[in-house]
Amino acid sequence: MPSSFRKLAPLLLSITGLLLLTGCGPKNGAEPDTIKIGNYAAITGKDGTFGDSSTKATRLAIDEINAAGGVLGKQIQLVVEDTQSKPGEAATVAKKLITRDRVVALIGEVTSSRSLEGAGVAQAFKTPMLTPSATNPAVTATGDYIFRACFIDPFQGAVLATFAKDKLNVRRAALLTSTSSAYSTGLGDVFREQFRRDGGEIVSDQKFAEGDKDFKAQLTAIKASNPEVLFVPAYYTEVALIARQARELGITVPLLGGDGWEAPELLEIAGDAMEGCYYSTHYSAESPDPKIQAFVKKYRDRFDNRTPDGMAALGYDAAYIMVDAIRRAGSTEPEKIRAALAATQAFDGVTGRIDMDKDRNASKPAAILTIINGKFTYVETVAP
C-alpha cells in the first residue's frame, strides 16, 4: 500500500493542482470573504465621460453596500476595466474579467455598440451582465444572461417623436445619424417611423461616421430642406460639433436628441450653440424627490462637487440592482443570479421605479431636459 501510494502521489498532486486552477478553490477565484463583480466601461477616450460618471457612481454604491455589511455576509470587490472607447476592447476585457478575475457578474458597458461586444462574451460564459445605459434592443436580445437598467430606444425614440409633434408643434424634421453606431441608427429608425406615424414629414435624412469632425456638407443639405427641428441621436462629442457648425451655417431650429447627449462636456464644447435644444435622459438632478437629492448630495460630496449626470444615476442603480439580485438569489451561482435579475420588480431606484420585463429590459420613465442659459433644465417626465 505505501508503495502504491508513492507511485500514485505525483498523479494525485497533478490532479489537485488542475482542480485548483479550474476553480475548485474559493468560488470564482474570490477570497472567502469577498464577492467579485466586474465593471467594464469607457473611462477614457472619446466617450470617456460616460464611463467615468457611471463607474464613479457604481463605486459609490458598492462602498455604501459594503459599509452596511455587504451581501450574503461578504464584502463586494469591484474589479474595474477601462475599454478606452475602443472597438473590440469590450469583448477583450469582459473575457478577462470572467476567466481571469473570476467575477460572478458584470456591470457594463455604457454604450450600445460596446455592450453588444461584451454581451456575446457574457452569454457564451453564462455570466450575468447588466448594462447601466445601453439602449439598443439588440443588446439584451443577445441572450438570457443579458439585462439592462435603462429604457430602450423604441420607448425613447417614440417619446422624442411625440414630444416634437405635441410640445414643439413641428411637422417637418431632419435627421443626422451615425452609420457606425448601433445606438444612433436604432434611435434614428424609431424616431423616423414614429414621427411619420404621427403625421410628420422627414424632409432630410443625412448620415455621418464615428470620428467625423466636419458635418457641413450634411448640414448644408439639411438647411436647404427647411426643417422645423433637427434630430441628432448621437454622442455628446459629435453633437457639440454638429450644433456649432449648424449655427455657423444659419440653422436656427432646435436640435433634439437622446441620452447620448448627457455630459457636461456637451455644453463646454458647444457653448451657446445648444441653447434651446432638447433631449431625453434617465433622470433630472433638479428633481425634488428626496431619493434623488440624497444621491446628488453624496455624489457631489465625494467627487469635487460635480453634479451627477444620467450615466452616474444609472451606474448607481445598476450596482444596487445587481447586489439586490445576489441577495435575493442567496447565492453567487450565475444561474441563480440570472433568475433573480429576471424577477426584479418594483425596484425603487434613483432613475425611477424599475420593472424587468420578459425581454430583460427595464420598464421605467424618461425625463425630457432642455438647455436654458447654459444649464440643463428639467421639462417633464414621460412614463412607459
PDB file of C-alpha atoms in Angstrom, residues 37 193 211:
ATOM      1  CA  ILE A  37     -18.303  41.924  -9.510  1.00  0.00           C
ATOM      2  CA  GLU A 193     -41.126  55.711 -38.008  1.00  0.00           C
ATOM      3  CA  GLY A 211     -14.945  60.218 -35.597  1.00  0.00           C
TER       4      GLY A 211
END
